[in-house]
CSV table of C-alpha atoms in Angstrom, one decimal:
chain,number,residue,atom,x,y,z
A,1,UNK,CA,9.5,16.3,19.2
A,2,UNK,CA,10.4,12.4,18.7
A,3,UNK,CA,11.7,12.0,14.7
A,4,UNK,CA,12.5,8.4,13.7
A,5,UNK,CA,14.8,8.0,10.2
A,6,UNK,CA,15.6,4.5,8.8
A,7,UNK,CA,18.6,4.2,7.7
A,8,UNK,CA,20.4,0.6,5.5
A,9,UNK,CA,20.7,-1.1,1.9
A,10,UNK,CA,18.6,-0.4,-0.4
A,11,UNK,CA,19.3,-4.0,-2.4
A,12,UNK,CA,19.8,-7.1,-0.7
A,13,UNK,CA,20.8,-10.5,-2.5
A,14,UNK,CA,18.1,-13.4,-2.1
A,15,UNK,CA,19.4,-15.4,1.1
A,16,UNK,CA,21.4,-12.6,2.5
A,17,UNK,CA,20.5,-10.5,5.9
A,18,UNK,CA,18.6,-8.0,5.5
A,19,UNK,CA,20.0,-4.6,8.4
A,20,UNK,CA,18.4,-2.3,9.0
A,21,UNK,CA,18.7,0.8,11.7
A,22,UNK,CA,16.3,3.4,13.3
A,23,UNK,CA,17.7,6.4,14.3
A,24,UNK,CA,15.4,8.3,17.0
A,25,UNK,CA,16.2,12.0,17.4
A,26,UNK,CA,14.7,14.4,20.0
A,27,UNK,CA,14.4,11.8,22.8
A,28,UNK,CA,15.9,9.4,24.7
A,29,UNK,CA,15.4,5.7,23.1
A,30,UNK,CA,15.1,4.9,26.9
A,31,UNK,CA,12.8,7.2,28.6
A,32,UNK,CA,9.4,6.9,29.3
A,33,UNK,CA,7.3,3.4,28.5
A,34,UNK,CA,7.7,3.0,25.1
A,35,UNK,CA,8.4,0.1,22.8
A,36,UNK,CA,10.2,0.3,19.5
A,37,UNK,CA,8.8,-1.9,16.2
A,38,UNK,CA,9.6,-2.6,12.8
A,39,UNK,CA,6.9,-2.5,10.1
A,40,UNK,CA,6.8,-3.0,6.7
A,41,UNK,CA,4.7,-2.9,3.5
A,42,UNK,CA,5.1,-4.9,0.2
A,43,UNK,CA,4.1,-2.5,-3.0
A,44,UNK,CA,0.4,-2.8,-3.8
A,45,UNK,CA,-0.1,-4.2,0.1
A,46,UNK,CA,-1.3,-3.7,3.1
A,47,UNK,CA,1.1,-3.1,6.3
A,48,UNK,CA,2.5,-5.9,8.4
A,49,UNK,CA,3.8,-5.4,11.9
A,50,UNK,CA,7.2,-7.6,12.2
A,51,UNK,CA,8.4,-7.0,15.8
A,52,UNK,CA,9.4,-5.0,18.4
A,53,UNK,CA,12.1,-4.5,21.1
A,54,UNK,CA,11.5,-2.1,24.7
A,55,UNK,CA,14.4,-0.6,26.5
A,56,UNK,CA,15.1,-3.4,28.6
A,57,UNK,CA,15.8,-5.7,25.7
A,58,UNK,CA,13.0,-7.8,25.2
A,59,UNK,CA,11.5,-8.4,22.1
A,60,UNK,CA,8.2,-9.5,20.7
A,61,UNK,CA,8.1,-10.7,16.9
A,62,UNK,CA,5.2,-11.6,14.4
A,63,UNK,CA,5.0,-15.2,14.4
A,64,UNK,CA,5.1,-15.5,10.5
A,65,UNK,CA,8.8,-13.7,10.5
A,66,UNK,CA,10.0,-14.8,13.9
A,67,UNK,CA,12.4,-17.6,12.7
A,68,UNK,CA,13.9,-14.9,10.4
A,69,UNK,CA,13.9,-11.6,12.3
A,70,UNK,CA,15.7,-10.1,15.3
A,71,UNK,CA,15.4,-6.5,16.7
A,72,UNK,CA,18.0,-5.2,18.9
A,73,UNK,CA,18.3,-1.9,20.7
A,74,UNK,CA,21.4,0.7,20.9
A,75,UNK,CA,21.0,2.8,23.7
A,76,UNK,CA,24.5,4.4,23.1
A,77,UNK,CA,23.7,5.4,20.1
A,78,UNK,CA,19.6,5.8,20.5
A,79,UNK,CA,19.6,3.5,17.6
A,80,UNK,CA,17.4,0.2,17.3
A,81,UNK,CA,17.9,-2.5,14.7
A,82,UNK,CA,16.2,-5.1,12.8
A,83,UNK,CA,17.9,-7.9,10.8
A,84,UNK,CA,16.1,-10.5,8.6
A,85,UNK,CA,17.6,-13.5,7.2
A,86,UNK,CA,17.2,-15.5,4.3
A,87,UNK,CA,15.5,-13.0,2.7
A,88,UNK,CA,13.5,-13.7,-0.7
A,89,UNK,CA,11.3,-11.4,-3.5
A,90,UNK,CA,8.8,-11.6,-0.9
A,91,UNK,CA,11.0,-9.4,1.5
A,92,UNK,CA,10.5,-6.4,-0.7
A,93,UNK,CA,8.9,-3.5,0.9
A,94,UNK,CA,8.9,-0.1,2.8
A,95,UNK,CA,10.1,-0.9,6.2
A,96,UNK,CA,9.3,1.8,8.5
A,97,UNK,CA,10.6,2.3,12.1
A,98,UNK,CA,7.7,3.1,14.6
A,99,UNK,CA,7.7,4.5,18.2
A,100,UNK,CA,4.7,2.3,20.6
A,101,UNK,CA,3.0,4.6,23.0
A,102,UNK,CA,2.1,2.8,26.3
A,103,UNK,CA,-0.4,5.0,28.5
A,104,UNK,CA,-2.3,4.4,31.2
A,105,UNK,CA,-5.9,5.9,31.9
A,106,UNK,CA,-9.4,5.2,32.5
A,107,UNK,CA,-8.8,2.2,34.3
A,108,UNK,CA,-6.5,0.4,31.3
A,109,UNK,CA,-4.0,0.0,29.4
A,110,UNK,CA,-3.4,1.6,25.9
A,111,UNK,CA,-0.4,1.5,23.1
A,112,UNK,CA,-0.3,3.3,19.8
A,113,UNK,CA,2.2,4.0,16.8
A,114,UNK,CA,3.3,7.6,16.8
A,115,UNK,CA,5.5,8.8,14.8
A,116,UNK,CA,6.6,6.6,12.4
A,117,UNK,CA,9.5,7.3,10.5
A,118,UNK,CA,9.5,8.1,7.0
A,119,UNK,CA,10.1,4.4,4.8
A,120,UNK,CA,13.1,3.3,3.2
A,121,UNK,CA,12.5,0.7,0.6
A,122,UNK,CA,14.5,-2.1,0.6
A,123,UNK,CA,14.3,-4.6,-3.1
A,124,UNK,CA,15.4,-8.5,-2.5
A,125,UNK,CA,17.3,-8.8,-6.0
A,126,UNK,CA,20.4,-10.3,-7.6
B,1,UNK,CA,-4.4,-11.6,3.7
B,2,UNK,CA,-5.0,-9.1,6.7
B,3,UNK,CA,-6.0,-10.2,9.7
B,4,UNK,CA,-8.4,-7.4,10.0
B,5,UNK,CA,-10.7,-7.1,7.5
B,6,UNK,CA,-11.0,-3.4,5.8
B,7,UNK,CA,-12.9,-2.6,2.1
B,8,UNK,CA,-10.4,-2.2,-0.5
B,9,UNK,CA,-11.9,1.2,-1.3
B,10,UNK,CA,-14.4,4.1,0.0
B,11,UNK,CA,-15.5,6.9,-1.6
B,12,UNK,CA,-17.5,10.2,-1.1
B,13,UNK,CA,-17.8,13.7,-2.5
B,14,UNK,CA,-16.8,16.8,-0.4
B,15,UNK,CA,-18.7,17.5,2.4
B,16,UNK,CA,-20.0,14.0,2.9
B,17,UNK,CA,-19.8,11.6,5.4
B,18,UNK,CA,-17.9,8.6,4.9
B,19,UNK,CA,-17.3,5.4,7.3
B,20,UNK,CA,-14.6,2.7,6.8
B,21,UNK,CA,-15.4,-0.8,8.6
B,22,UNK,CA,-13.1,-2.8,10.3
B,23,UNK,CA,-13.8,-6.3,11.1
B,24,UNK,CA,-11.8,-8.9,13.5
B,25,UNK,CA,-12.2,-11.4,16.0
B,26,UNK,CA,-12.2,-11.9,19.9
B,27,UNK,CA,-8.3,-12.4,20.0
B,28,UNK,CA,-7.5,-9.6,18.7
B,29,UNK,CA,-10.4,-6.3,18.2
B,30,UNK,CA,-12.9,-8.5,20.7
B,31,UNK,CA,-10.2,-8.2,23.3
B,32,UNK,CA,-8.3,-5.0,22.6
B,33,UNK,CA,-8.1,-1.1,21.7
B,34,UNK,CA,-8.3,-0.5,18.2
B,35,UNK,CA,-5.9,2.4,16.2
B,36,UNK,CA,-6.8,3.6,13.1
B,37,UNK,CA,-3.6,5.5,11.0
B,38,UNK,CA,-3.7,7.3,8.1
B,39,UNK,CA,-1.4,6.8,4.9
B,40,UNK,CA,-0.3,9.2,2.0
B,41,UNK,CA,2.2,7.6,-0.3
B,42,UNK,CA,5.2,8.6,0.6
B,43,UNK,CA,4.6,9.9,4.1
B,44,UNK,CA,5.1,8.1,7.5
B,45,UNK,CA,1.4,6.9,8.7
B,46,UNK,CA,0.0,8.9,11.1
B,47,UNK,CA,-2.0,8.0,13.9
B,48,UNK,CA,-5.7,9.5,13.7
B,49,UNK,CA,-7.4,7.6,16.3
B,50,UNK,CA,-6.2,5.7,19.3
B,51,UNK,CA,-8.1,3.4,21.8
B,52,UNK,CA,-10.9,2.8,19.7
B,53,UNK,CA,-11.9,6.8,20.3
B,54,UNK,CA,-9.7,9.2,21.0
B,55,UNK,CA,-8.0,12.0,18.5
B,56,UNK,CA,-4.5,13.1,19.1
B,57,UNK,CA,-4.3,16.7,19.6
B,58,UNK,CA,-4.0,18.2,15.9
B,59,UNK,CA,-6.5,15.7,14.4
B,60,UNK,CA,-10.1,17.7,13.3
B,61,UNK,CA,-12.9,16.3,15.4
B,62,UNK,CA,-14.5,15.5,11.9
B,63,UNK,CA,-12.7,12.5,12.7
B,64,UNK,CA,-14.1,9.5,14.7
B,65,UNK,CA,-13.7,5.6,16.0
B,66,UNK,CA,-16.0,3.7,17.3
B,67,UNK,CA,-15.9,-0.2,18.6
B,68,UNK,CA,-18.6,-2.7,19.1
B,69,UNK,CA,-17.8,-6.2,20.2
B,70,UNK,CA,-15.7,-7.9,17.2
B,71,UNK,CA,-16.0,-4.7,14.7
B,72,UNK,CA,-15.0,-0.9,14.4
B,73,UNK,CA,-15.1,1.7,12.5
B,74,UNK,CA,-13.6,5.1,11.8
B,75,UNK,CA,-16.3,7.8,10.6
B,76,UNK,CA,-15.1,10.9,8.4
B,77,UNK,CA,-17.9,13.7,8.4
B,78,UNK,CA,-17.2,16.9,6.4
B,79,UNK,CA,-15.2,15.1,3.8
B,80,UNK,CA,-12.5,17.5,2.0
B,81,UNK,CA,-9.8,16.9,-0.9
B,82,UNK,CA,-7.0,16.4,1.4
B,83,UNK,CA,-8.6,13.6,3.1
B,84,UNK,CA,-7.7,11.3,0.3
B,85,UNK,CA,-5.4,8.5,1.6
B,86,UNK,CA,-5.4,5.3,2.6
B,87,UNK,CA,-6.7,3.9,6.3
B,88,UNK,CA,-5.7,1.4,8.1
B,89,UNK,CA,-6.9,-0.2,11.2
B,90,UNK,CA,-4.8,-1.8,13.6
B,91,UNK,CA,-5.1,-3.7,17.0
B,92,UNK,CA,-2.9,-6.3,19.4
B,93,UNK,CA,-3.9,-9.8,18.9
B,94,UNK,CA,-3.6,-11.8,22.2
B,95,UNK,CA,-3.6,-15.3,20.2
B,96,UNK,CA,-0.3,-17.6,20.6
B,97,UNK,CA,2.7,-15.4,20.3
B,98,UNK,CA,0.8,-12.5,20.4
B,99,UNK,CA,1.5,-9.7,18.4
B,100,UNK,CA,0.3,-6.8,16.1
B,101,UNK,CA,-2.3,-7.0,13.2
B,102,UNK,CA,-3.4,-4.8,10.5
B,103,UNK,CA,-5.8,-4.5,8.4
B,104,UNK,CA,-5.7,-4.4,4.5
B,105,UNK,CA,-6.2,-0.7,4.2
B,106,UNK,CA,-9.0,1.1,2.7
B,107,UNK,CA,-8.3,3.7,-0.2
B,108,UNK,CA,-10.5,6.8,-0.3
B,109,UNK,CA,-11.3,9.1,-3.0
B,110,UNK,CA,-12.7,12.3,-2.7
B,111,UNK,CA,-15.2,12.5,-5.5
């Protein structure tokens, strides 16, 4: 069974980088189709998808964050990564790590988050 | 603001049946499967319903998804206690630089 566990700072200065890295245990971070994605929700808020990254290296990221954000995978380490830059107060949330399900039936094409991994909370303070 | 449009809150006394609305547009629900995951503070989300219908193996068949044109909806019959969470629908959005929306989340209380 897939487990994903986020791992990073807790505190980040305004206008630092934000790193941040998923850990996936119980699988390969290469096998089968699967993307890898970065979420994250601000106290009181709903959640926001930031990006994602597949085995081969390619990436797709939320257009509000893309200037800011990159996610890189690990395959050495079955690690992926996100970093954010610049970040502000605004930044603050529970970022979660998320596993994309790609299957294929009844004549299309579907993709899901499962599992997630638990949150780490990350505050943007001085 | 979420792309996808959910109540802010639901409610419902045990044994009822609830439903939780989610409302998009044609780039985004109008064009693609919709997921609905379920939140307890604290916990990872879970995934209760994928491609606009189906349950993962585990999830109770009191739970349902339905999709019509730009709107779904996740239906909760039977309601109990430990159903009270917060719900969140989710679909890919095909617009520029396509990518992943949410909605705002719906928090239910079990009466």
């Amino acid at each position: 069974q897939v487990q994903l566990q986020e791992s990073g700072p807790g505190l980040v200065k305004p206008l630092q980088t934000l790193s941040l890295t998923c850990t996936v245990s119980g699988g390969s971070i290469t096998s089968g189709h699967y993307y890898w994605s970065w979420i994250r929700q601000p106290a009181g808020k709903g959640l926001e998808w930031i990006g994602r990254v597949y085995s081969s290296g390619s990436t797709n990221y939320n257009p509000s964050l893309k200037n800011r954000v990159s996610i890189s995978i690990d395959m050495s380490k079955n690690q992926f990564s996100l970093t954010l830059s610049s970040v502000t107060a605004a930044d603050t949330a529970v970022y979660y790590c998320a596993r994309e399900v790609l299957r294929y039936f009844d004549g299309g094409a579907w993709n899901w988050f499962d599992p997630w991994g638990q949150g780490t909370l990350v505050t943007v303070s001085s | 603001q979420s792309v996808l449009t959910q109540p802010p809150s639901a409610s419902g006394t045990p044994g009822q049946r609830v439903t939780i609305s989610c409302s998009g547009s044609n780039s985004n629900i109008g064009s693609n499967s919709v997921n609905w995951y379920q939140h307890l503070p604290g916990t990872a989300p879970k995934v209760l319903i994928y491609s606009n219908n189906q349950r993962p193996s585990g999830v109770p068949d009191r739970f349902s998804g339905s999709k019509s044109g730009t709107s779904a909806s996740l239906a909760i019959s039977g309601l109990q206690s430990e159903d009270e969470a917060d719900y969140y629908c989710a679909a890919w959005d095909d617009s520029l630089n396509a990518h992943w929306v949410f909605g705002g989340g719906t928090k239910l209380t079990v009466l």
